[in-house]
Coordinates of C-alpha atoms and ligand atoms in Angstrom, one line a residue:
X1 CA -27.1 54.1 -91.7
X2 CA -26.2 56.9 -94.3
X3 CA -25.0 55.4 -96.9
X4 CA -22.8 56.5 -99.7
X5 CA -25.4 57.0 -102.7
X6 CA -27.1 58.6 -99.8
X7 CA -24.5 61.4 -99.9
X8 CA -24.1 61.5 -103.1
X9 CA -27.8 61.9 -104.3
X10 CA -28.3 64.6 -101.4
X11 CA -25.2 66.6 -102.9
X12 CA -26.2 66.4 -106.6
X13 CA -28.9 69.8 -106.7
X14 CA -25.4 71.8 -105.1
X15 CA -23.1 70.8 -107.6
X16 CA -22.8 73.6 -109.4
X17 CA -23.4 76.9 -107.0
X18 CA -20.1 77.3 -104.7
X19 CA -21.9 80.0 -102.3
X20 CA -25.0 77.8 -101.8
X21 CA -22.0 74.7 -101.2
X22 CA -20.1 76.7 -98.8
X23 CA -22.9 77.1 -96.6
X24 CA -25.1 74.1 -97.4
X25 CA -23.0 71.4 -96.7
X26 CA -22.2 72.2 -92.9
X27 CA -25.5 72.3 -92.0
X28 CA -26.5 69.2 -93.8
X29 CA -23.7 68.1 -92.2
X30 CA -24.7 69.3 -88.8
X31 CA -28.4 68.2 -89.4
X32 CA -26.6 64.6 -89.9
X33 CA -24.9 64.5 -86.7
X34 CA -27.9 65.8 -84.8
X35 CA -29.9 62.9 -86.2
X36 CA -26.9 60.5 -85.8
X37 CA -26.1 62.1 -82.2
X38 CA -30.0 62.0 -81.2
X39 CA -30.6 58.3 -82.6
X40 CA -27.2 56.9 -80.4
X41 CA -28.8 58.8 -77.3
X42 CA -31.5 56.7 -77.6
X43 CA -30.0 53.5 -78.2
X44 CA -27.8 54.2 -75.4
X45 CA -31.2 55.4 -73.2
X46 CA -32.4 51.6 -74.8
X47 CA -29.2 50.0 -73.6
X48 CA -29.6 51.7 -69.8
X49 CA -32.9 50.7 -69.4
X50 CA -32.3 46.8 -70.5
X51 CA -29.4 46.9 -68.5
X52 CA -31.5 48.0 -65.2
X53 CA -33.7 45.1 -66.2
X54 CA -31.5 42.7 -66.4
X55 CA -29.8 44.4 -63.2
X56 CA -33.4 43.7 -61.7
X57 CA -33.4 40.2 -62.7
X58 CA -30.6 39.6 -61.6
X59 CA -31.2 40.3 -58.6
X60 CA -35.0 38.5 -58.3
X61 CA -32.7 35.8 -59.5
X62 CA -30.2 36.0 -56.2
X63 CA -32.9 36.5 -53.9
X64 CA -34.4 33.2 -55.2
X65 CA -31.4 31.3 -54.9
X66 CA -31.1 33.1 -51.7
X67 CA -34.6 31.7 -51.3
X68 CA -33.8 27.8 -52.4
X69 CA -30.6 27.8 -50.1
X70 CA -32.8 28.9 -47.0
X71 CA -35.2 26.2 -47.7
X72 CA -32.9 23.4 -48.7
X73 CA -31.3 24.1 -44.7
X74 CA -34.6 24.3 -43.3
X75 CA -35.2 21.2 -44.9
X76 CA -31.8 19.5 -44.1
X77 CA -33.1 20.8 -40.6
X78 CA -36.1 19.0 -40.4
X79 CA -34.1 15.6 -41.2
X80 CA -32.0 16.0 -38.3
X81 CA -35.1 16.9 -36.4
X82 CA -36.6 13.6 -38.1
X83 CA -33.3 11.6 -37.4
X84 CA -33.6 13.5 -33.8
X85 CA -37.2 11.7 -33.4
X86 CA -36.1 8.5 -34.1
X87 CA -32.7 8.9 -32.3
X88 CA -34.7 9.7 -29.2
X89 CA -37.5 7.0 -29.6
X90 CA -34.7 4.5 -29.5
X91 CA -32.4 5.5 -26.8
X92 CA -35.8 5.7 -24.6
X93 CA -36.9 2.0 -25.3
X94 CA -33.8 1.5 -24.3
X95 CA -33.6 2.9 -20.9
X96 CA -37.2 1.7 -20.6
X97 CA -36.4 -2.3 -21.7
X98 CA -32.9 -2.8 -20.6
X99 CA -33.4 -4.3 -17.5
X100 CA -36.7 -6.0 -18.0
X101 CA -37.2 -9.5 -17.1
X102 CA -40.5 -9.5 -18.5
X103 CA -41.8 -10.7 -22.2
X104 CA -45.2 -8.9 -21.3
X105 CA -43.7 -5.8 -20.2
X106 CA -40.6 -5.7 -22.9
X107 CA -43.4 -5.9 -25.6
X108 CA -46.3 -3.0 -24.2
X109 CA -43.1 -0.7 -24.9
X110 CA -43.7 -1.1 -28.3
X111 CA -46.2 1.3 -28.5
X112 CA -47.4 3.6 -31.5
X113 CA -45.2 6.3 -30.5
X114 CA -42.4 4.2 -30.9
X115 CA -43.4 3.2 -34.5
X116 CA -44.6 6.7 -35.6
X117 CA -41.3 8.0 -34.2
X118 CA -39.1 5.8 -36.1
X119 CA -41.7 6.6 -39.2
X120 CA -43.9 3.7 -39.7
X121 CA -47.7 3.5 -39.3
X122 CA -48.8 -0.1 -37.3
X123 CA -46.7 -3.1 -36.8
X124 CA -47.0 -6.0 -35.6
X125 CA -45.1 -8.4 -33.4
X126 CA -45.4 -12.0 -34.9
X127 CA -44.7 -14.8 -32.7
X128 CA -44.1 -18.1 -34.5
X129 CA -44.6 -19.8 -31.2
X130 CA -47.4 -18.3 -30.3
X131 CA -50.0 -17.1 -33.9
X132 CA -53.2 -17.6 -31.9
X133 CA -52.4 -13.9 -30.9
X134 CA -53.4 -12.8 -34.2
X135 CA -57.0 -14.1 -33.6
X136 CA -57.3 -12.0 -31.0
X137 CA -56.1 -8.9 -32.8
X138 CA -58.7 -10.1 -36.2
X139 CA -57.5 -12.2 -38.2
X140 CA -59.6 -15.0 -39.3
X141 CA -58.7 -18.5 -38.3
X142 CA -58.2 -19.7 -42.4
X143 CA -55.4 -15.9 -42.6
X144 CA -53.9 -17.3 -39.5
X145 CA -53.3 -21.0 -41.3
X146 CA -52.0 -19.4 -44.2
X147 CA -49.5 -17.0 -42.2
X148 CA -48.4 -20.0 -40.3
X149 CA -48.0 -21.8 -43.8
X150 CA -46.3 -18.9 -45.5
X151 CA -44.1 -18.1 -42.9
X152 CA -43.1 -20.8 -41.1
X153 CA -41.4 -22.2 -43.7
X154 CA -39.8 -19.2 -44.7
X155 CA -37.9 -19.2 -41.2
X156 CA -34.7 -20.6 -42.6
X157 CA -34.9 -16.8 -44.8
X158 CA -35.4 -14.8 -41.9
X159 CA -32.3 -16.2 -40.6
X160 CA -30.3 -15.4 -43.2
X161 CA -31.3 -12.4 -44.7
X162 CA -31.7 -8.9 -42.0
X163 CA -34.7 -7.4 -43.5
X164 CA -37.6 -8.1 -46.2
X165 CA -39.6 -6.0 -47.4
X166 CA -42.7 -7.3 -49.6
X167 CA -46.1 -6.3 -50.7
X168 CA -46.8 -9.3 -53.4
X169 CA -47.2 -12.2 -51.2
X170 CA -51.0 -13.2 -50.2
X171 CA -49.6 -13.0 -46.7
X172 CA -48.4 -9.9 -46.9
X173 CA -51.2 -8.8 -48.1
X174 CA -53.5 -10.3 -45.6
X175 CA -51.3 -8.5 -42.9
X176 CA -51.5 -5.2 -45.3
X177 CA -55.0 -5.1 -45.0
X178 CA -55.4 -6.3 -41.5
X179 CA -53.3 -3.9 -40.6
X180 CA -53.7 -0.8 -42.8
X181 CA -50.5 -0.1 -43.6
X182 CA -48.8 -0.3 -47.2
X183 CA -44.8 -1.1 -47.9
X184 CA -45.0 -3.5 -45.6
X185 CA -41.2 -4.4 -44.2
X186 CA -40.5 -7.9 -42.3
X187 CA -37.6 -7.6 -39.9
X188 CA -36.6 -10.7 -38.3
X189 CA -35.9 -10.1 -34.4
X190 CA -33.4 -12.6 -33.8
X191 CA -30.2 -13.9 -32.0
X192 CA -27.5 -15.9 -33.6
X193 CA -29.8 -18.6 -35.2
X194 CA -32.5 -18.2 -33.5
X195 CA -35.3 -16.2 -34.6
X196 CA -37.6 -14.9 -31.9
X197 CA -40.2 -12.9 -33.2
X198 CA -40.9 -11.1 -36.8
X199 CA -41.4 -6.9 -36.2
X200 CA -43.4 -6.2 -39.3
X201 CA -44.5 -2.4 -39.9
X202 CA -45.5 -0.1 -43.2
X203 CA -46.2 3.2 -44.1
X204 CA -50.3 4.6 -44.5
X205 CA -50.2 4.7 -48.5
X206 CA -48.3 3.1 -51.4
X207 CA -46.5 6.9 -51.5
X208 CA -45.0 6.9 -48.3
X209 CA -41.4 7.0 -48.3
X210 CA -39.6 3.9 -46.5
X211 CA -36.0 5.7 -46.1
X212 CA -32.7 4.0 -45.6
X213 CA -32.7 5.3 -41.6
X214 CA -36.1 4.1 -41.1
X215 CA -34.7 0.6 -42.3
X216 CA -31.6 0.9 -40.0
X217 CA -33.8 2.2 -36.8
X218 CA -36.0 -0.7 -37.3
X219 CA -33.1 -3.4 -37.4
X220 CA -31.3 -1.9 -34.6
X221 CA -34.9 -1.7 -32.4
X222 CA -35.2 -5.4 -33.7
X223 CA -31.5 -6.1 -32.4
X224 CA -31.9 -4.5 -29.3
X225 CA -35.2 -6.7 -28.7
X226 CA -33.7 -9.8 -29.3
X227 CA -30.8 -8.9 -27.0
X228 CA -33.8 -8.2 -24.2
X229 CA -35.5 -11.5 -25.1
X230 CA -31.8 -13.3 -24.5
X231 CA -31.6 -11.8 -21.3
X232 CA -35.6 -12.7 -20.2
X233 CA -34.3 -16.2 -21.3
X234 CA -31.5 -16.8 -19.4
X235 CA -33.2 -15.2 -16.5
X236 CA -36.4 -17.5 -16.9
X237 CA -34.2 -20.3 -17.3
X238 CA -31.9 -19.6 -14.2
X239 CA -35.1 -19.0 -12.2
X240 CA -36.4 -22.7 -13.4
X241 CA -33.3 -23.6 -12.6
X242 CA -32.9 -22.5 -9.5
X243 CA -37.0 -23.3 -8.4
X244 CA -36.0 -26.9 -9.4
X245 CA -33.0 -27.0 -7.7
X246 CA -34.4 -25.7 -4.6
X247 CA -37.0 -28.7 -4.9
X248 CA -34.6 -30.8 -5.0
X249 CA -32.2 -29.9 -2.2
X250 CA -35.6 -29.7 -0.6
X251 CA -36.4 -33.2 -1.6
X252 CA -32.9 -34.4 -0.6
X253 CA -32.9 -32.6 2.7
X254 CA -36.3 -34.4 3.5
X255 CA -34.4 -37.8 2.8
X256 CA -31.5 -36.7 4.5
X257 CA -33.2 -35.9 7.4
X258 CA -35.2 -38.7 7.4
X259 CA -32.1 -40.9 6.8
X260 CA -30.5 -39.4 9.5
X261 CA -33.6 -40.1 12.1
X262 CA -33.3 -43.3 11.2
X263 CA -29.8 -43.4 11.6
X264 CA -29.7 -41.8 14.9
X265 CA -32.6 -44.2 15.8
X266 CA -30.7 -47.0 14.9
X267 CA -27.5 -45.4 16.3
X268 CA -29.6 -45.3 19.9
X269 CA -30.9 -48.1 19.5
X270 CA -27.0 -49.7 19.4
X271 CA -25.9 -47.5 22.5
X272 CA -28.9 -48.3 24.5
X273 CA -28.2 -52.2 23.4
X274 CA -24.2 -51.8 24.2
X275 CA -25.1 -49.8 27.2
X276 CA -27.6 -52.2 28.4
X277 CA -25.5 -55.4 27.5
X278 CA -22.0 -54.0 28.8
X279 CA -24.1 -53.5 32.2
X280 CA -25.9 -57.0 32.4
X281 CA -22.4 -58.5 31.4
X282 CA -20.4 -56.0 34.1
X283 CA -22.3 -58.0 36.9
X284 CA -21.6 -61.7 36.4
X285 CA -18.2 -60.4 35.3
X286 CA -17.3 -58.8 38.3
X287 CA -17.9 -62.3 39.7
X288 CA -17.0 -64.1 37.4
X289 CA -13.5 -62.5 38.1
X290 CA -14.1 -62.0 41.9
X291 CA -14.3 -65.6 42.0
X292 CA -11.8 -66.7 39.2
X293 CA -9.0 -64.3 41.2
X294 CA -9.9 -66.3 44.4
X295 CA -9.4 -69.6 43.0
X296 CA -6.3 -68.6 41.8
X297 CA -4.9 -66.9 44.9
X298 CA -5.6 -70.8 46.3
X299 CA -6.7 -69.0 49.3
X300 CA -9.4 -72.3 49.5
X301 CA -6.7 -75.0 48.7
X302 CA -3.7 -75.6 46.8
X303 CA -4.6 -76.2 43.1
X304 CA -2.7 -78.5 40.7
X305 CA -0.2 -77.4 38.6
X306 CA -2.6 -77.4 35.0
X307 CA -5.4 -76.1 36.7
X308 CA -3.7 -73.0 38.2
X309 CA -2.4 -71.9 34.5
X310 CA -5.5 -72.6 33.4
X311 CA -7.4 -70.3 35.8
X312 CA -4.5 -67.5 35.4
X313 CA -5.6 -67.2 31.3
X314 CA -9.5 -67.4 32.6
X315 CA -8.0 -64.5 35.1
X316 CA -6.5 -62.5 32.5
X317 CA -9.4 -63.1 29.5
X318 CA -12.0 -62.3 32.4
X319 CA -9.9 -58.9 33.0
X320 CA -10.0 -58.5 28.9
X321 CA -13.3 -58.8 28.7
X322 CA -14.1 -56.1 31.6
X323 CA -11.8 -54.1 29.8
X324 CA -13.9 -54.0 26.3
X325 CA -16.9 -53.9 28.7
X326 CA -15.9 -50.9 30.3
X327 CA -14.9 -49.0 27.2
X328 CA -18.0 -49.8 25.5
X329 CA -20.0 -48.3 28.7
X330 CA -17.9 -45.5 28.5
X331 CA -18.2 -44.7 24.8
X332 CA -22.1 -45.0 25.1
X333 CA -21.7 -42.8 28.5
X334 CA -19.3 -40.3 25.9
X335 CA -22.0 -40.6 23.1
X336 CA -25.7 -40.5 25.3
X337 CA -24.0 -37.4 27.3
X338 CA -24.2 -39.2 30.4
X339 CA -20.2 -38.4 31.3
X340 CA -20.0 -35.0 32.7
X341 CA -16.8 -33.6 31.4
X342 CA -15.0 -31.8 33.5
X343 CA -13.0 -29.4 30.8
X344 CA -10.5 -27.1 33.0
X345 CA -7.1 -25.6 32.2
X346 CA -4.5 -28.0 32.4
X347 CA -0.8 -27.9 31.7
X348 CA -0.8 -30.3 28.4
X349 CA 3.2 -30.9 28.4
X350 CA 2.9 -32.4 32.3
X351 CA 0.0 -35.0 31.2
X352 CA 2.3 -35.9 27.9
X353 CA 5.1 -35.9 29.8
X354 CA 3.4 -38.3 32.3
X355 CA 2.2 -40.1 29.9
X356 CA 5.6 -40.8 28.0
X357 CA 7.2 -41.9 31.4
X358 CA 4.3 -44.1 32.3
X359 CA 5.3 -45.7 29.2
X360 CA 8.9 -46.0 29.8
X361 CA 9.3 -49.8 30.7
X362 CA 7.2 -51.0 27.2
X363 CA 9.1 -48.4 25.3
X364 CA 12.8 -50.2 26.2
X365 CA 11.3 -53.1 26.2
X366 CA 10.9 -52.9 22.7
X367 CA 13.9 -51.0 21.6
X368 CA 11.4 -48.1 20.6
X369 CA 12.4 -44.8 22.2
X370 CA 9.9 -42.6 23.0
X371 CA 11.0 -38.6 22.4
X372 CA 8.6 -35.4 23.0
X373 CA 8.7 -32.3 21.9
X374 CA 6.9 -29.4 23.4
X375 CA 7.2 -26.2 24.3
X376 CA 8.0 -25.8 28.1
X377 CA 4.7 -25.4 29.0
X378 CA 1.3 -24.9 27.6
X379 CA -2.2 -24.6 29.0
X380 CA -5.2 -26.6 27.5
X381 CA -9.1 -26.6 28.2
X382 CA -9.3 -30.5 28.7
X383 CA -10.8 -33.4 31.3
X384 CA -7.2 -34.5 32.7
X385 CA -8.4 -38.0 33.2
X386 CA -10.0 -38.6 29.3
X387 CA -7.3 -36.7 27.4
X388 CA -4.7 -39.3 29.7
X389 CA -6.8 -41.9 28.0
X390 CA -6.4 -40.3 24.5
X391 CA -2.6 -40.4 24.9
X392 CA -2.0 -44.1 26.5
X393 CA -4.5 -45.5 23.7
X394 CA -2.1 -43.6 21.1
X395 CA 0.8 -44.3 22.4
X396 CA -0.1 -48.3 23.2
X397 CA -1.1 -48.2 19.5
X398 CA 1.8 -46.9 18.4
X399 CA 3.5 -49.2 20.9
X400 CA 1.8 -52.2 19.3
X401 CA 2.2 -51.3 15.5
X402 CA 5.6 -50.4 15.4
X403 CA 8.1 -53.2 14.8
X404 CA 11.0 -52.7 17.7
X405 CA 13.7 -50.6 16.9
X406 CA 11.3 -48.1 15.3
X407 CA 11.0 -44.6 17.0
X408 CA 7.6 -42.8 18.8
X409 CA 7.4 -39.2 19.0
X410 CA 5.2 -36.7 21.0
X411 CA 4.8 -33.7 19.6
X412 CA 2.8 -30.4 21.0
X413 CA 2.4 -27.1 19.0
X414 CA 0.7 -24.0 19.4
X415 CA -1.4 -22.9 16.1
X416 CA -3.4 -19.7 17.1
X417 CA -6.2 -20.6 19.6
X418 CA -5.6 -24.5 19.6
X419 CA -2.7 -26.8 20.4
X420 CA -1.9 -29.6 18.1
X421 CA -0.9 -32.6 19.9
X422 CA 0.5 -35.2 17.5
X423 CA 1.7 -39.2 18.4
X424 CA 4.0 -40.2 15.2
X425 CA 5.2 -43.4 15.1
X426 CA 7.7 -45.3 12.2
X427 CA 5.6 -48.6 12.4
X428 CA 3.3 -50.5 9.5
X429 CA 1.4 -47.5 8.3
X430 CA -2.4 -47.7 7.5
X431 CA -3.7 -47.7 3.7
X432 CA -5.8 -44.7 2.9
X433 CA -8.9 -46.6 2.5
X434 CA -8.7 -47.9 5.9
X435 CA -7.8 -44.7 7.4
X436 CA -11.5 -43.5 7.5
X437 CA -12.6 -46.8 9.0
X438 CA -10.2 -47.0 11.9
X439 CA -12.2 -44.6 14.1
X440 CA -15.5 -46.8 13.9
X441 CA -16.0 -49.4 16.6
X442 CA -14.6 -53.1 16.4
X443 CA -12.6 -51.9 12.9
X444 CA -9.4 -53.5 12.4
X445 CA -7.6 -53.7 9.7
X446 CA -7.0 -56.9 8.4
X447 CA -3.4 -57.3 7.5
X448 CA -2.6 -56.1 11.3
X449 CA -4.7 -59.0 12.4
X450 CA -3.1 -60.8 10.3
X451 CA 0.5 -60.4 11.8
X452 CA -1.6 -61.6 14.8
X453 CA -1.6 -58.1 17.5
X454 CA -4.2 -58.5 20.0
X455 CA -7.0 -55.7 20.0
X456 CA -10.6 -55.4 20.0
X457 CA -10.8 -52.5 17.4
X458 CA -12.6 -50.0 20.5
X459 CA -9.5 -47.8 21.5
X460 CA -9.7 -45.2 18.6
X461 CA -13.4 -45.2 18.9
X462 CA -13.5 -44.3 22.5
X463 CA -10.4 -42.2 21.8
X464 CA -13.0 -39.9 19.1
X465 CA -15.7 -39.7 20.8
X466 CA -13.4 -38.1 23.8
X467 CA -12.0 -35.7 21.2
X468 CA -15.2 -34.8 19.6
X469 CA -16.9 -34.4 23.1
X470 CA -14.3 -31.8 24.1
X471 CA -15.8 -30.2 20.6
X472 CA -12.2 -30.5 18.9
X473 CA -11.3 -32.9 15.7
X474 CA -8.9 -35.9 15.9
X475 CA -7.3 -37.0 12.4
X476 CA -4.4 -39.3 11.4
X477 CA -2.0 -39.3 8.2
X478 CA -0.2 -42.5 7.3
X479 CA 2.3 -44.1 4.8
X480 CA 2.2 -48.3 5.0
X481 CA 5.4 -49.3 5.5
X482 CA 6.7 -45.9 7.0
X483 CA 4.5 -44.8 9.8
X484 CA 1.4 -43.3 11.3
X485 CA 0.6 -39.5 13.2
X486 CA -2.4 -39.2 14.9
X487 CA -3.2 -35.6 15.4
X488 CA -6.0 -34.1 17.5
X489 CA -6.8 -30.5 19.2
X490 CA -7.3 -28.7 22.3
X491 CA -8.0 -25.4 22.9
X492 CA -5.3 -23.2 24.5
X493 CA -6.0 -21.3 27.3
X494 CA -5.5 -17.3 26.4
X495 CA -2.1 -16.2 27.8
X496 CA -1.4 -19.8 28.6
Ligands
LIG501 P1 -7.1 -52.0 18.5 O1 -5.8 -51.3 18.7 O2 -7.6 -52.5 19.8 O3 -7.1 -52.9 17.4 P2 -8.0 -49.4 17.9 O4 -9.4 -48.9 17.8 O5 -7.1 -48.7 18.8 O6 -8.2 -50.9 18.1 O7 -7.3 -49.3 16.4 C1 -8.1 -49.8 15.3 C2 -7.2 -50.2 14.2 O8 -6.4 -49.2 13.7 C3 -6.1 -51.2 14.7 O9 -6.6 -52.5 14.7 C4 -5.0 -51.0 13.7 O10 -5.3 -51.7 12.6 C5 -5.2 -49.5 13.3 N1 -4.2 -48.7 14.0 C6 -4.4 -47.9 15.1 N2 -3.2 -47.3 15.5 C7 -2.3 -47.6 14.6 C8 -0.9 -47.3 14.4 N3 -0.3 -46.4 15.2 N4 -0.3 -47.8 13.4 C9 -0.9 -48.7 12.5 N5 -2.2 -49.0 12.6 C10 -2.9 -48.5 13.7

C-alpha cells in the first residue's frame, strides 16, 4: 500500500535537519502503523462479518437439505401408502372372488374402488363372446362392429403378448371416449391359450402417470381372474355334467325298471305256466304210474316176457318224469314264496355226514371215494330237509361228472358269521362261459351231453333258488379237465 517512492518523497523536506529527523520520523512512522493497523482492523471486521454470512448460509443451506430429505421420505412414504392401497385392493378381491362359482358375482367385484385403488380411472370388462354388453353400457351398434372387427382379429396378439397399451387405434379411441379415460391399457385376462375377457382401464388426462406397479397390479388382478373364470368353468361343466348324467341314470333306471317289470312279468308268467303245467301233468302221472306199476307187479295176470321189460322202462321214464315234475313244482313253490322254510339251527357236519354215507354204495361203485372234512361240529340256520337236497344234487353231480377213480370231497369251514360248505370233485370241469349258465333251468352243457349222462338240466336250479331263499350265495369254480367246487353259505349260529 505504501510504496517506496512513497517513503521517499515523504522524507525528502527532512533531509537536511537531524533534530527535526530524530523526532519526525517515529511519528510518521507511528502515524503509518496506525493507518496500517486501523485499515487491517477493518478488513479483518469485513472478513468476520462475510464469514457470519456465509456461516448463515450455510446453515439456511443445511436446513434445506434438511428440508428436501424430509420431503423426499414423506414422499417415499406416500408410495408405500400408494403400493399399500393397491396391495390391499388386491388381497381383498381375493378373499372376496376365491371361491365364487359365479361369472355374475366374480365380475360386480370389479368395482371402481378396485380400479381407483390400483390407480386407474374406468375400465372395462370386454367379453369377445358376449359385445352386445357394450350396447347396453353406450356404445353405438356401428362402435360395437368395429370393436368386434378390430379386436377380434387381434386375439391371436392378446395371446401372446401380456399387456398393450395404445391410444392410436380408432378403437381405442372409441373406448377412450366412451369411457373417459386416457392411456388406455389392454390386458388380456387369460389362461394358457385361451383368452377370456380383455380388462381395459386408463388414467383421467393424457398427464396421468401409468407406473410400472400399476402395470403389474393390473396383470396379476387379470391373472387372478382368469384363474376364477377356470374354476367357474370347471364347476359349470362338472354341474352339466353331472345334471346330464343324473338324466341319464334317470333315463336308464326308468328302462331298467321297466325292463325288469317285464321281466318279472314274463318270469311269473313262466312259474305260473310251470306251476300250473307240472300240476295238470302231476295228476294223470300219478296214474299214469299207479297203473303202469300195477301192470308190472302182474298182480292182473302174467305178462309176456317183452311186454314186462317194456312196462319196467314205461315204469322207470314215468318215475323220471314225476321227478322233473316235482322239482319244477318245487322250484316255482321256492320262487312264488309258497314253501314256508323252516330255517332252525342245525348241526351242518351230521346232515353232510349223512349225506356222504347215504351216498356210500354209488361212491364204491364207481371207485370215487367220497372224504369230508369238517370241524367236529358246527351249527347252521338252515331247512334240514332242502339243504339235504342241496347236498345229494351236488354230490350226484359230482357223482355223475367225475370219471371213476376220481376223488369227491366235502368240505365245511367256519369264515366269521357264515360256514362255507364246498363239494369238490376231480371230474370234467366246466368252461368259464358255461359256468354262469349252469344255474339257469334246463342248462346243460353240451359236451357233457355229448358223453351221453342223463340229466334234465333242473338240479342246480332248484339247488339256487334253495340257497338264495335261505338269503345266502351259491357259486362254483372250475378247471375243464381237472375238476369242479361248488361252494355255498349258511349262516352259523353264534357260539355254535
Ligand atoms: P343235470 O345234472 O340234471 O344235467 P344240473 O342242473 O344239476 O342238471 O346241472 C346242470 C349242468 O351243469 C349239467 O348238465 C352239467 O353240464 C353241469 N354240471 C353240474 N355239476 C357238475 C360237475 N360237478 N362237474 C361238471 N359239470 C357239472
Amino acid at each position: 500500500m505504501f510504496g517506496n517512492d512513497f517513503f521517499l518523497t515523504t522524507l525528502a523536506p527532512f533531509s537536511g535537519n537531524l533534530h527535526l529527523r530524530i523526532f519526525f520520523l517515529p511519528t510518521l512512522a507511528f502515524i503509518l502503523m496506525f493507518f496500517y493497523i486501523v485499515k487491517k482492523l477493518q478488513t479483518i471486521s469485513d472478513l468476520k462479518k462475510k464469514n457470519q454470512l456465509l456461516n448463515n448460509s450455510l446453515e439456511r443451506v443445511d436446513q434445506e437439505a434438511k428440508l428436501i430429505l424430509e420431503s423426499d421420505m414423506d414422499i417415499r412414504l406416500c408410495q408405500l401408502e400408494v403400493e399399500n392401497v393397491k396391495i390391499s385392493a388386491i388381497r381383498k378381491l381375493l378373499f372376496a372372488t376365491s371361491s365364487l362359482l359365479d361369472k355374475e358375482a366374480l365380475f360386480s367385484q370389479i368395482d371402481s374402488n378396485l380400479i381407483e385403488n390400483l390407480g386407474f380411472r374406468n375400465c372395462l370388462l370386454l367379453n369377445f363372446s358376449d359385445l352386445s354388453k357394450l350396447k347396453q353400457i353406450g356404445f353405438q351398434p356401428q362402435e360395437v362392429d368395429l370393436i368386434k372387427n378390430v379386436l377380434l382379429p387381434k386375439k391371436q396378439l392378446f395371446k401372446e403378448k401380456r399387456l398393450l397399451s395404445s391410444q392410436k387405434s380408432e378403437t381405442c379411441k372409441i373406448i377412450s371416449s366412451k369411457l373417459k379415460i386416457k392411456n388406455i391399457l389392454i390386458a388380456p385376462v387369460k389362461s394358457g391359450n385361451t383368452v377370456h375377457c380383455l380388462f381395459i382401464v386408463g388414467k383421467l388426462t393424457e398427464a396421468g402417470v401409468v407406473t410400472v406397479s400399476m402395470k403389474e397390479a393390473l396383470m396379476i388382478v387379470c391373472l387372478h381372474l382368469a384363474k376364477c373364470l377356470d374354476n367357474i368353468n370347471l364347476f359349470e361343466q362338472a354341474y352339466r355334467t353331472r345334471d346330464e348324467l343324473e338324466n341319464k341314470i334317470k333315463i336308464r333306471t326308468n328302462e331298467l325298471v321297466l325292463s325288469l317289470q317285464k321281466v318279472e312279468a314274463v318270469s311269473k308268467t313262466k312259474s305260473d305256466f310251470i306251476s300250473s303245467v307240472s300240476h295238470e301233468l302231476r295228476t294223470p302221472l300219478t296214474s299214469v304210474k299207479g297203473f303202469s306199476s300195477l301192470l308190472a307187479s302182474e298182480k292182473f295176470g302174467k305178462l309176456p316176457e317183452k311186454a314186462k321189460d317194456r312196462l319196467d322202462k314205461v315204469v322207470k321214464n314215468v318215475d323220471k318224469l314225476m321227478d322233473i315234475v316235482n322239482t319244477l313244482l318245487d322250484i316255482s313253490r321256492i320262487e312264488s314264496g309258497k314253501i314256508d322254510m323252516n330255517i332252525v339251527p342245525h348241526n351242518i357236519v351230521l346232515t353232510i355226514k349223512n349225506i356222504a354215507d347215504f351216498f356210500e354204495p354209488q361212491s364204491q361203485e364207481k371207485k370215487i371215494p367220497i372224504s369230508v372234512d369238517t370241524p367236529p361240529q358246527l351249527f347252521v340256520f338252515m331247512d334240514k330237509d332242502l339243504i339235504e337236497r342241496v347236498l345229494t344234487n351236488l354230490l350226484n353231480n359230482a357223482l355223475k361228472f367225475t370219471p371213476a377213480e376220481g376223488k369227491i370231497k366235502i368240505s365245511c369251514q367256519s369264515k366269521g358269521e357264515k360256514a362255507i360248505i364246498s363239494i369238490t370233485d376231480t371230474g370234467y370241469g366246466i368252461s368259464e362261459e358255461n359256468l354262469n349258465k349252469i344255474f339257469q333251468e334246463f342248462y346243460r352243457v353240451k359236451e357233457i351231453e355229448k358223453k351221453a349222462i342223463k340229466g334234465s338240466g333242473l338240479g342246480l336250479s332248484l339247488v339256487k333258488k334253495i340257497i338264495e331263499g335261505h338269503g345266502e350265495k351259491i357259486w362254483a369254480e372250475s378247471k375243464v379237465g381237472k375238476g369242479t367246487t361248488f361252494f355255498f353259505t349258511l349262516t352259523k349260529k353264534k357260539n355254535g
